[in-house]
Amino acid sequence: MTTEQKDVDTTLDPLFIQKSEEAYRNPTEVQMSQIVLPCHANHCGELSAGQLLKWMDSTACLSAERHAGCSCITASVDDINFEHTIGVGKVVNIIAKVNRAFTSSMEVGILVTCEDLYTDRQWKVCHAFATFVARRTEAGKVQLKQVIPHTQMEQMEYSLAAERRRMRLIHAEIITDLLSSSTAQLECQEYQDAVPAERTRVESVELVLPPHANHQVSTFGGQIMAWMENVATIAACRLCNAHPTLRTIDMFHFRGPSHIGDRLVLKAIVNNAFKHSMEVGVCAEAYQGGEPLRHINSAFMTFEVLDSDRKPRTLPRLRPEPVDGKRRYQEAIARKKIRLDRKYIITCKQTEVPLSVPWDPSNQMYLSYNNVSALKLMDTRNNWVLTSEKNKVRLYTLEENHMLCFKVEMYVSVPAEQTFHLLSDLRRRKEWDRHYESCDLINQADEDDTLYRIATPSVRKGGKGQDFILLASRRKPCDSSDPYLIALRSVTLPTHPPTEDYTRGEVLCAGFAIWEESSTLTKITYYNQATPGVLPYISTDIAGLSSGFYSSFCACSQFLEPIYYGKPSVQY
């Protein structure tokens, strides 16, 4: 949150592309380096966020076009959190590469770092994920070639890109539902000396000229974002009579193109002011001649005002106008909660995520994303150590960041889809896993996410058993290169508090990756990031003193195959 300079930690940031790997370079990678001049800076001598957005969009577009082999346009940009500001004289380094291509769209990962030329130090400013769409050619709609990941890091981003795409596709619908349900419970509070919201309203028009257009003669997406940031900053200034700092931009989509000759109308207003931050809503509309306005884009930006110590100042309260003003005021409160959920659950490093997170409908999408992404991260790691093998069941371990992970791998002669169907219903797991004493379905949130209560027997004679409240998230493959996934993690439910009869256990990350080897052969990989509640069940297996896990997974094989071949399963 300050301009403090920190060395870039390349081991913690999956987007960072290490320059020491000279032997291999991603073919879609594009790098841009710009020195920040006074003409790029604001009144504080810091790089304006609008200029940075233009550079980021330009770099990402070139990466997308390098992969597509044709012109591309910006379709959307995910949430951006600006961690640091950049001063005049510093160097901005931007790296973009295509993480994954779908039919005609692709996800581009963007990393921005700042470099001090005098001290040779670098620090991360922000990272983002943008979606680009390949434009139609004379031959018709473009069918993009697939990205082939070559490194563990590329494989990880390739896998996570499918989950991020899923979240983008349902994002607008879920946000609409949450806003409609949340705002009904919110009231506008009256404050003395509150600033009228209408005082912050800004409207500006820009004529799109050739310098504002890209090589496709469309208004440059980064230019539109820069103009939007400009009017949003003016609106924020009018609330606090000071110069604000942009901290976040929520995920947004471009609704349509703009071209040379368009008049672009940009409107902004402060929707709500909280103690140390404010939300500004901004939209861009275009027209030519007497035609009606076309909606190009809308975004929500969060600003802070920093004092001399670079700490956020307390902001004036806002008095919304009736009807639309109160609606925007209430929706801003709901979006703030959603924003905190996204930042807390999605952007947290895995080592910082608490074992159990409260579940409710407002954060279901983000918990599901975190659940599946954590499992995908474990699945892409390639430094597992084979501990033992018995009856074609292999046990691997991985110790990293003071955490122990393990995986169990085996093959079954059952189609992958059938295996996925049978294993994803946890109520049937007690038929083969002796660690499952009972399993109750608490809530079928939707087709992909289900909440269960699991009870397990005690590992010590006379001790208490454990119970777990688990979120099970299912995913079918996005294409043939993806596995079926069943991800498990602990959540907290107020309706199911701990009881005296059981010790409440926690699962941070566990689940199955199910790979189709052929039409009748499937590889099953079970992962678990061992927590204190799980370790007692597996420690003797890992030490080689027991074969309990081998027995369980042999039983799993015997459970799956008889059912597929129409024979009764054997209970263990």
Coordinates of C-alpha atoms in Angstrom, one line a residue:
M1 CA 0.0 0.0 0.0
T2 CA 3.0 2.3 -0.1
T3 CA 5.9 3.0 -2.4
E4 CA 8.2 0.9 -0.3
Q5 CA 10.6 -1.0 -2.5
K6 CA 10.7 -4.7 -2.2
D7 CA 12.8 -7.3 -4.1
V8 CA 10.7 -9.4 -6.4
D9 CA 10.2 -12.9 -5.0
T10 CA 10.0 -15.0 -8.1
T11 CA 9.2 -18.2 -6.2
L12 CA 5.9 -16.8 -4.8
D13 CA 4.5 -15.1 -7.9
P14 CA 3.3 -17.6 -10.5
L15 CA 3.1 -14.9 -13.1
F16 CA 6.7 -14.0 -12.9
I17 CA 8.8 -15.3 -15.8
Q18 CA 12.4 -15.9 -14.7
K19 CA 14.8 -14.4 -17.1
S20 CA 17.5 -16.9 -16.1
E21 CA 15.7 -19.6 -18.0
E22 CA 17.5 -18.7 -21.3
A23 CA 17.0 -22.3 -22.6
Y24 CA 13.3 -21.8 -23.0
R25 CA 11.0 -18.8 -23.5
N26 CA 7.3 -18.9 -24.0
P27 CA 6.6 -18.2 -27.7
T28 CA 3.7 -15.9 -26.8
E29 CA 5.7 -13.8 -24.3
V30 CA 5.9 -10.1 -24.9
Q31 CA 7.9 -7.7 -22.7
M32 CA 7.6 -3.9 -22.6
S33 CA 9.9 -1.6 -20.6
Q34 CA 9.1 2.1 -20.2
I35 CA 10.9 4.8 -18.2
V36 CA 8.4 7.1 -16.4
L37 CA 8.7 10.7 -17.6
P38 CA 7.0 13.8 -16.2
C39 CA 4.5 13.7 -19.1
H40 CA 3.3 10.2 -17.8
A41 CA 2.9 11.4 -14.2
N42 CA 0.2 13.0 -12.1
H43 CA 0.6 16.0 -9.6
C44 CA 2.4 13.8 -7.1
G45 CA 5.1 12.8 -9.6
E46 CA 3.7 9.3 -9.8
L47 CA 2.8 7.3 -13.0
S48 CA -0.9 7.8 -13.7
A49 CA -3.0 4.7 -13.5
G50 CA -4.5 5.5 -16.9
Q51 CA -1.1 5.5 -18.6
L52 CA -0.2 2.2 -16.9
L53 CA -3.5 0.6 -18.1
K54 CA -2.7 1.7 -21.7
W55 CA 0.8 0.0 -21.5
M56 CA -0.7 -3.1 -20.0
D57 CA -3.4 -3.4 -22.6
S58 CA -0.9 -2.8 -25.4
T59 CA 1.5 -5.5 -24.2
A60 CA -1.3 -8.0 -23.6
C61 CA -2.8 -7.4 -27.1
L62 CA 0.6 -8.0 -28.8
S63 CA 0.9 -11.3 -26.9
A64 CA -2.6 -12.4 -27.9
E65 CA -1.9 -11.5 -31.5
R66 CA 1.4 -13.3 -31.5
H67 CA -0.5 -16.5 -30.6
A68 CA -3.6 -15.9 -32.7
G69 CA -1.7 -14.8 -35.9
C70 CA -4.4 -12.2 -36.5
S71 CA -5.8 -9.0 -34.9
C72 CA -7.4 -9.3 -31.5
I73 CA -9.6 -7.1 -29.3
T74 CA -9.9 -6.7 -25.5
A75 CA -13.0 -8.4 -24.2
S76 CA -12.6 -8.2 -20.5
V77 CA -10.1 -7.5 -17.6
D78 CA -10.3 -9.2 -14.2
D79 CA -9.9 -7.4 -10.9
I80 CA -6.7 -5.3 -10.7
N81 CA -5.2 -4.4 -7.3
F82 CA -2.5 -1.8 -7.4
E83 CA -0.1 -2.6 -4.6
H84 CA 2.4 0.2 -5.1
T85 CA 2.7 3.5 -7.0
I86 CA 5.5 4.3 -9.5
G87 CA 7.6 7.5 -9.4
V88 CA 9.1 9.5 -12.1
G89 CA 12.4 8.1 -13.2
K90 CA 11.6 4.5 -12.4
V91 CA 11.3 1.9 -15.1
V92 CA 8.0 0.0 -15.6
N93 CA 8.5 -3.6 -16.8
I94 CA 5.5 -5.4 -18.2
I95 CA 5.4 -9.1 -19.2
A96 CA 2.4 -10.7 -20.9
K97 CA 1.9 -14.2 -22.1
V98 CA -1.1 -16.3 -23.2
N99 CA -2.0 -18.8 -20.5
R100 CA -4.6 -20.7 -22.4
A101 CA -6.6 -20.5 -25.7
F102 CA -10.2 -21.5 -26.1
T103 CA -12.3 -21.5 -29.3
S104 CA -11.8 -17.9 -30.3
S105 CA -10.8 -16.3 -27.0
M106 CA -7.7 -16.5 -24.9
E107 CA -6.5 -15.5 -21.4
V108 CA -3.4 -13.4 -21.2
G109 CA -1.6 -13.0 -17.9
I110 CA 0.1 -9.7 -17.2
L111 CA 2.7 -8.9 -14.6
V112 CA 3.8 -5.3 -13.8
T113 CA 7.0 -4.7 -11.9
C114 CA 8.9 -1.5 -11.1
E115 CA 12.7 -1.1 -11.3
D116 CA 14.9 1.4 -9.6
L117 CA 17.9 1.8 -12.0
Y118 CA 20.1 3.3 -9.3
T119 CA 19.7 0.4 -6.7
D120 CA 19.0 -2.4 -9.2
R121 CA 15.9 -3.4 -7.1
Q122 CA 12.5 -4.5 -8.4
W123 CA 9.1 -4.8 -6.8
K124 CA 5.7 -6.0 -8.0
V125 CA 3.1 -3.4 -8.8
C126 CA 0.2 -5.5 -9.9
H127 CA -0.9 -8.4 -12.0
A128 CA -4.0 -9.0 -14.1
F129 CA -5.7 -11.4 -16.4
A130 CA -7.2 -10.1 -19.6
T131 CA -9.4 -11.9 -22.1
F132 CA -8.8 -11.2 -25.8
V133 CA -10.9 -12.3 -28.8
A134 CA -9.5 -13.0 -32.2
R135 CA -11.3 -11.0 -34.9
R136 CA -12.9 -12.7 -37.8
T137 CA -10.9 -13.0 -40.9
E138 CA -12.0 -13.2 -44.5
A139 CA -12.1 -17.0 -44.1
G140 CA -14.6 -16.7 -41.2
K141 CA -14.4 -17.2 -37.5
V142 CA -11.0 -17.9 -36.1
Q143 CA -10.3 -21.3 -34.4
L144 CA -7.3 -20.7 -32.1
K145 CA -4.6 -23.2 -31.8
Q146 CA -4.1 -24.7 -28.3
V147 CA -1.4 -23.5 -25.9
I148 CA 1.0 -26.2 -25.0
P149 CA 2.5 -25.7 -21.6
H150 CA 6.2 -26.7 -21.2
T151 CA 7.0 -25.8 -17.6
Q152 CA 5.4 -26.5 -14.3
M153 CA 4.4 -22.9 -14.0
E154 CA 2.9 -22.8 -17.4
Q155 CA 1.0 -26.0 -16.7
M156 CA -0.3 -24.4 -13.5
E157 CA -1.6 -21.2 -15.2
Y158 CA -3.0 -23.3 -18.1
S159 CA -5.0 -25.3 -15.6
L160 CA -6.2 -22.4 -13.5
A161 CA -7.2 -20.4 -16.6
A162 CA -10.1 -22.8 -17.2
E163 CA -11.4 -22.1 -13.7
R164 CA -11.0 -18.3 -14.1
R165 CA -12.9 -18.5 -17.4
R166 CA -15.8 -20.3 -15.6
M167 CA -15.9 -17.6 -13.0
R168 CA -16.0 -14.9 -15.6
L169 CA -18.9 -16.5 -17.5
I170 CA -21.1 -16.6 -14.4
H171 CA -19.7 -13.5 -12.7
A172 CA -22.3 -11.0 -14.0
E173 CA -25.3 -13.2 -13.2
I174 CA -24.1 -14.0 -9.6
I175 CA -23.2 -10.3 -8.9
T176 CA -26.7 -9.3 -10.0
D177 CA -28.4 -11.9 -7.8
L178 CA -26.2 -10.9 -4.8
L179 CA -26.9 -7.2 -5.3
S180 CA -30.6 -7.7 -5.5
S181 CA -30.7 -9.9 -2.4
S182 CA -28.2 -7.7 -0.4
T183 CA -29.5 -4.2 -1.1
A184 CA -33.0 -5.0 0.2
Q185 CA -31.5 -5.3 3.7
L186 CA -29.4 -2.1 3.5
E187 CA -30.5 1.4 4.5
C188 CA -28.9 4.7 3.6
Q189 CA -27.8 6.4 6.8
E190 CA -28.0 10.2 7.2
Y191 CA -24.9 12.1 8.3
Q192 CA -24.4 15.7 9.1
D193 CA -22.1 17.6 6.8
A194 CA -22.3 14.8 4.2
V195 CA -21.3 15.8 0.7
P196 CA -24.1 15.6 -1.9
A197 CA -23.3 12.9 -4.4
E198 CA -24.3 15.1 -7.3
R199 CA -21.4 17.4 -6.5
T200 CA -19.1 14.6 -7.6
R201 CA -20.8 13.9 -10.9
V202 CA -18.4 14.3 -13.9
E203 CA -19.2 14.2 -17.6
S204 CA -16.6 14.5 -20.4
V205 CA -16.6 13.9 -24.1
E206 CA -13.6 12.8 -26.2
L207 CA -13.4 12.7 -30.0
V208 CA -11.7 9.5 -31.1
L209 CA -8.9 10.5 -33.5
P210 CA -6.4 8.3 -35.3
P211 CA -3.7 8.5 -32.5
H212 CA -6.4 7.0 -30.2
A213 CA -7.0 4.0 -32.5
N214 CA -5.1 0.7 -32.7
H215 CA -3.8 -0.9 -35.8
Q216 CA -7.3 -2.3 -36.4
V217 CA -8.8 1.3 -36.6
S218 CA -10.8 0.6 -33.4
T219 CA -10.5 2.8 -30.3
F220 CA -7.6 1.3 -28.3
G221 CA -9.0 -0.5 -25.2
G222 CA -6.3 0.9 -23.1
Q223 CA -7.1 4.4 -24.2
I224 CA -10.8 3.9 -23.2
M225 CA -9.6 2.7 -19.8
A226 CA -7.3 5.7 -19.4
W227 CA -10.1 8.1 -20.2
M228 CA -12.4 6.3 -17.7
E229 CA -9.7 6.5 -15.0
N230 CA -9.4 10.2 -15.6
V231 CA -13.1 11.1 -15.0
A232 CA -13.2 8.7 -12.1
T233 CA -10.3 10.5 -10.5
I234 CA -12.0 13.9 -10.9
A235 CA -15.2 12.6 -9.3
A236 CA -13.1 11.3 -6.3
C237 CA -11.3 14.6 -6.0
R238 CA -14.6 16.5 -5.8
L239 CA -15.7 14.4 -2.8
C240 CA -12.6 14.9 -0.7
N241 CA -11.0 18.1 -2.2
A242 CA -7.7 16.2 -2.4
H243 CA -5.9 14.1 -5.0
P244 CA -6.8 10.4 -4.6
T245 CA -4.9 7.2 -5.4
L246 CA -6.5 4.4 -7.4
R247 CA -6.3 1.1 -5.5
T248 CA -8.6 -1.4 -7.4
I249 CA -10.6 -1.8 -10.5
D250 CA -13.3 -4.4 -10.5
M251 CA -13.6 -7.0 -13.2
F252 CA -15.2 -5.4 -16.3
H253 CA -16.2 -6.3 -19.9
F254 CA -16.2 -4.3 -23.1
R255 CA -19.8 -4.4 -24.4
G256 CA -19.0 -3.2 -27.9
P257 CA -16.4 -1.5 -30.2
S258 CA -15.6 2.1 -30.7
H259 CA -14.1 3.6 -33.9
I260 CA -12.3 6.7 -35.2
G261 CA -14.8 9.5 -35.5
D262 CA -16.8 8.4 -32.5
R263 CA -17.7 10.8 -29.7
L264 CA -17.0 9.0 -26.5
V265 CA -19.1 10.2 -23.6
L266 CA -17.6 9.4 -20.2
K267 CA -19.6 9.8 -17.0
A268 CA -18.5 9.2 -13.4
I269 CA -20.0 9.7 -9.9
V270 CA -19.0 8.6 -6.4
N271 CA -21.4 5.9 -5.4
N272 CA -20.4 5.6 -1.7
A273 CA -17.7 6.7 0.7
F274 CA -16.5 4.4 3.4
K275 CA -14.1 5.3 6.2
H276 CA -10.9 5.1 4.2
S277 CA -12.0 4.4 0.6
M278 CA -14.6 5.4 -1.9
E279 CA -16.2 3.6 -4.8
V280 CA -16.6 5.5 -8.1
G281 CA -18.8 4.3 -10.9
V282 CA -17.8 5.2 -14.4
C283 CA -19.3 4.4 -17.8
A284 CA -18.3 5.0 -21.4
E285 CA -20.8 5.5 -24.3
A286 CA -20.2 6.3 -27.9
Y287 CA -22.2 7.9 -30.8
Q288 CA -21.7 9.3 -34.2
G289 CA -23.8 12.0 -35.7
G290 CA -27.5 11.7 -34.5
E291 CA -27.3 8.0 -33.7
P292 CA -28.3 6.9 -30.2
L293 CA -25.6 6.3 -27.5
R294 CA -23.9 2.8 -27.6
H295 CA -22.8 1.4 -24.3
I296 CA -19.1 0.6 -24.5
N297 CA -18.0 -0.2 -21.0
S298 CA -18.8 0.3 -17.2
A299 CA -16.4 -0.1 -14.3
F300 CA -16.2 0.4 -10.6
M301 CA -13.0 1.9 -9.2
T302 CA -11.9 2.2 -5.5
F303 CA -9.8 5.2 -4.4
E304 CA -8.0 6.2 -1.3
V305 CA -6.6 9.5 -0.2
L306 CA -3.1 9.2 1.4
D307 CA -1.7 11.5 4.1
S308 CA 2.0 12.6 4.4
D309 CA 2.9 9.2 5.9
R310 CA 1.2 7.3 3.0
K311 CA -1.6 6.2 5.3
P312 CA -5.3 6.3 4.1
R313 CA -7.1 9.4 5.4
T314 CA -10.6 9.4 6.8
L315 CA -13.1 10.5 4.0
P316 CA -16.1 12.7 4.2
R317 CA -19.5 11.0 4.2
L318 CA -21.7 11.0 1.1
R319 CA -25.4 11.9 0.8
P320 CA -26.9 10.1 -2.1
E321 CA -29.7 11.5 -4.2
P322 CA -33.2 9.8 -4.0
V323 CA -34.0 6.7 -6.1
D324 CA -31.0 6.0 -8.4
G325 CA -28.5 7.6 -6.0
K326 CA -29.7 5.5 -3.1
R327 CA -29.7 2.4 -5.3
R328 CA -26.0 3.1 -6.2
Y329 CA -25.2 3.8 -2.6
Q330 CA -26.7 0.4 -1.4
E331 CA -25.1 -1.6 -4.3
A332 CA -21.7 -0.1 -3.4
I333 CA -22.0 -1.5 0.1
A334 CA -22.9 -4.9 -1.3
R335 CA -20.0 -4.8 -3.8
K336 CA -17.6 -3.9 -1.0
K337 CA -18.4 -7.1 0.7
I338 CA -18.1 -9.1 -2.5
R339 CA -14.8 -7.3 -3.2
L340 CA -13.4 -8.3 0.2
D341 CA -14.5 -11.9 -0.3
R342 CA -12.7 -12.0 -3.7
K343 CA -9.5 -10.5 -2.3
Y344 CA -9.5 -12.5 0.9
I345 CA -10.4 -15.9 -0.6
I346 CA -8.9 -15.8 -4.2
T347 CA -5.8 -13.7 -3.9
C348 CA -4.6 -15.1 -0.6
K349 CA -1.4 -17.2 -0.8
Q350 CA -2.1 -20.8 -0.1
T351 CA 0.0 -20.7 3.1
E352 CA -2.0 -17.8 4.4
V353 CA -5.5 -19.2 3.8
P354 CA -7.2 -20.2 7.1
L355 CA -8.1 -23.8 7.4
S356 CA -11.8 -23.1 7.5
V357 CA -13.7 -20.1 5.9
P358 CA -17.4 -19.2 6.6
W359 CA -19.6 -20.3 3.7
D360 CA -22.7 -18.4 2.5
P361 CA -24.3 -17.8 -0.9
S362 CA -22.4 -14.5 -1.3
N363 CA -19.0 -16.1 -1.3
Q364 CA -19.9 -19.5 -2.8
M365 CA -18.4 -18.7 -6.2
Y366 CA -15.1 -17.6 -4.8
L367 CA -14.8 -20.5 -2.3
S368 CA -15.5 -22.9 -5.1
Y369 CA -12.9 -21.2 -7.2
N370 CA -10.4 -21.4 -4.4
N371 CA -11.2 -25.0 -3.7
V372 CA -10.7 -26.2 -7.3
S373 CA -7.7 -23.9 -7.9
A374 CA -5.9 -25.3 -4.8
L375 CA -6.4 -28.8 -6.0
K376 CA -5.2 -27.9 -9.5
L377 CA -2.0 -26.3 -8.0
M378 CA -1.2 -29.6 -6.3
D379 CA -1.9 -31.6 -9.5
T380 CA 0.6 -29.5 -11.5
R381 CA 3.5 -30.0 -9.1
N382 CA 6.2 -32.2 -10.5
N383 CA 8.5 -32.7 -7.5
W384 CA 6.6 -35.4 -5.7
V385 CA 8.7 -38.2 -4.1
L386 CA 7.6 -41.8 -4.4
T387 CA 7.4 -43.1 -0.8
S388 CA 6.2 -46.7 -1.5
E389 CA 4.2 -48.9 -3.9
K390 CA 2.0 -51.9 -3.2
N391 CA -0.5 -53.7 -5.4
K392 CA -0.1 -51.0 -8.1
V393 CA -1.1 -48.3 -5.6
R394 CA 1.6 -45.6 -5.3
L395 CA 2.0 -43.3 -2.4
Y396 CA 3.9 -40.0 -2.9
T397 CA 4.8 -37.2 -0.5
L398 CA 5.9 -33.6 -0.9
E399 CA 7.2 -31.3 1.9
E400 CA 7.1 -27.7 1.0
N401 CA 6.8 -24.4 3.0
H402 CA 6.6 -26.4 6.2
M403 CA 3.6 -28.3 5.0
L404 CA 3.3 -32.0 4.1
C405 CA 1.3 -33.1 1.1
F406 CA 0.7 -36.6 -0.1
K407 CA -0.9 -38.2 -3.1
V408 CA -2.1 -41.7 -3.9
E409 CA -2.2 -42.9 -7.5
M410 CA -3.8 -45.9 -9.1
Y411 CA -5.5 -47.1 -12.3
V412 CA -9.0 -48.7 -12.7
S413 CA -10.6 -50.3 -15.7
V414 CA -13.6 -48.0 -15.6
P415 CA -14.4 -45.0 -17.9
A416 CA -13.4 -41.7 -16.4
E417 CA -16.9 -40.2 -16.5
Q418 CA -18.3 -43.1 -14.6
T419 CA -15.5 -42.9 -12.0
F420 CA -16.2 -39.2 -11.6
H421 CA -19.9 -39.9 -11.1
L422 CA -19.3 -42.5 -8.4
L423 CA -16.6 -40.8 -6.4
S424 CA -18.2 -37.3 -6.4
D425 CA -21.1 -38.5 -4.2
L426 CA -19.3 -38.6 -0.8
R427 CA -22.2 -40.4 0.8
R428 CA -21.0 -43.6 -1.0
R429 CA -17.4 -43.2 0.1
K430 CA -18.0 -45.2 3.3
E431 CA -18.6 -48.2 1.1
W432 CA -14.9 -48.4 0.5
D433 CA -13.1 -46.0 2.8
R434 CA -12.9 -47.2 6.4
H435 CA -12.0 -43.6 7.5
Y436 CA -15.6 -42.5 6.7
E437 CA -18.0 -43.5 9.5
S438 CA -20.9 -41.5 8.1
C439 CA -21.6 -38.8 5.6
D440 CA -24.6 -36.5 5.6
L441 CA -25.6 -34.1 2.8
I442 CA -26.1 -30.7 4.3
N443 CA -26.8 -28.5 1.2
Q444 CA -26.8 -29.0 -2.5
A445 CA -25.8 -25.5 -3.4
D446 CA -25.9 -26.1 -7.1
E447 CA -24.9 -28.7 -9.7
D448 CA -21.2 -28.3 -8.9
D449 CA -21.0 -27.5 -5.2
T450 CA -22.3 -29.6 -2.3
L451 CA -21.8 -29.3 1.5
Y452 CA -21.3 -32.4 3.6
R453 CA -20.8 -33.4 7.2
I454 CA -18.3 -36.2 7.5
A455 CA -17.8 -38.3 10.7
T456 CA -14.6 -40.4 11.2
P457 CA -13.7 -42.9 13.9
S458 CA -11.0 -42.2 16.5
V459 CA -7.5 -43.3 15.7
R460 CA -6.9 -43.9 19.4
K461 CA -8.8 -46.4 21.5
G462 CA -11.3 -44.6 23.7
G463 CA -10.8 -41.2 22.0
K464 CA -13.2 -39.0 20.3
G465 CA -14.0 -39.3 16.7
Q466 CA -13.6 -36.3 14.3
D467 CA -16.1 -34.6 12.1
F468 CA -15.6 -32.3 9.1
I469 CA -17.8 -29.8 7.3
L470 CA -16.7 -30.0 3.7
L471 CA -17.4 -28.2 0.5
A472 CA -17.1 -30.6 -2.4
S473 CA -16.7 -28.8 -5.8
R474 CA -17.0 -30.9 -9.0
R475 CA -15.6 -29.9 -12.4
K476 CA -15.9 -31.7 -15.7
P477 CA -13.0 -31.3 -18.2
C478 CA -12.9 -28.1 -20.3
D479 CA -11.3 -30.1 -23.0
S480 CA -9.4 -33.4 -23.5
S481 CA -6.3 -32.0 -21.8
D482 CA -8.1 -31.5 -18.5
P483 CA -9.0 -34.1 -15.8
Y484 CA -12.3 -34.5 -13.9
L485 CA -11.9 -32.9 -10.5
I486 CA -13.5 -33.4 -7.1
A487 CA -12.1 -30.8 -4.7
L488 CA -12.7 -30.8 -1.0
R489 CA -12.0 -28.2 1.7
S490 CA -13.4 -27.2 5.1
V491 CA -15.9 -24.5 5.6
T492 CA -17.7 -23.1 8.6
L493 CA -21.5 -23.2 8.9
P494 CA -23.4 -21.5 11.7
T495 CA -26.0 -24.3 11.5
H496 CA -23.4 -27.0 12.2
P497 CA -21.2 -25.8 15.1
P498 CA -18.7 -28.2 16.8
T499 CA -20.3 -30.7 19.2
E500 CA -19.0 -32.4 22.4
D501 CA -19.2 -35.8 20.8
Y502 CA -16.7 -35.1 18.1
T503 CA -13.5 -33.1 17.7
R504 CA -13.9 -30.7 14.7
G505 CA -11.3 -31.5 12.1
E506 CA -10.2 -29.3 9.2
V507 CA -9.2 -30.0 5.6
L508 CA -7.3 -27.3 3.7
C509 CA -7.0 -29.0 0.4
A510 CA -7.9 -32.5 -0.7
G511 CA -9.7 -34.3 -3.6
F512 CA -9.5 -36.4 -6.7
A513 CA -8.0 -35.8 -10.2
I514 CA -9.5 -38.3 -12.6
W515 CA -7.7 -38.7 -16.0
E516 CA -9.0 -40.5 -19.0
E517 CA -6.2 -42.8 -20.3
S518 CA -8.5 -44.6 -22.7
S519 CA -12.2 -45.4 -23.1
T520 CA -11.9 -48.1 -20.4
L521 CA -8.8 -47.1 -18.4
T522 CA -8.7 -44.3 -15.9
K523 CA -6.0 -42.9 -13.7
I524 CA -7.2 -41.8 -10.2
T525 CA -5.0 -39.4 -8.2
Y526 CA -6.0 -38.5 -4.7
Y527 CA -4.4 -35.5 -3.0
N528 CA -4.4 -34.2 0.5
Q529 CA -2.6 -31.3 2.1
A530 CA -2.1 -32.7 5.6
T531 CA -3.4 -30.7 8.5
P532 CA -3.3 -31.7 12.2
G533 CA -6.7 -33.2 11.9
V534 CA -5.7 -35.5 9.0
L535 CA -2.1 -36.4 10.0
P536 CA -3.1 -39.1 12.5
Y537 CA -4.8 -41.1 9.8
I538 CA -1.9 -41.1 7.4
S539 CA 1.3 -40.8 9.5
T540 CA 1.9 -44.5 9.8
D541 CA 1.4 -45.0 6.1
I542 CA 3.9 -42.4 5.2
A543 CA 6.4 -43.8 7.7
G544 CA 6.0 -47.2 6.1
L545 CA 4.5 -48.8 9.3
S546 CA 1.1 -49.4 7.9
S547 CA -0.7 -50.2 4.7
G548 CA -4.1 -48.7 5.5
F549 CA -4.2 -46.4 2.5
Y550 CA -3.3 -49.3 0.2
S551 CA -6.2 -51.3 1.6
S552 CA -8.6 -48.3 1.2
F553 CA -7.7 -47.6 -2.4
C554 CA -7.7 -51.3 -3.4
A555 CA -11.2 -51.3 -1.9
C556 CA -12.0 -48.2 -4.0
S557 CA -11.0 -50.1 -7.1
Q558 CA -13.1 -53.1 -6.1
F559 CA -16.0 -50.6 -5.4
L560 CA -15.8 -48.9 -8.8
E561 CA -15.2 -51.9 -11.1
P562 CA -18.1 -54.2 -10.0
I563 CA -20.6 -51.4 -10.2
Y564 CA -19.4 -50.5 -13.7
Y565 CA -19.6 -54.2 -14.8
G566 CA -22.9 -54.7 -13.1
K567 CA -21.8 -56.8 -10.1
P568 CA -22.5 -56.1 -6.5
S569 CA -19.7 -54.1 -4.7
V570 CA -17.8 -55.4 -1.7
Q571 CA -18.2 -53.4 1.5
Y572 CA -15.1 -52.8 3.6

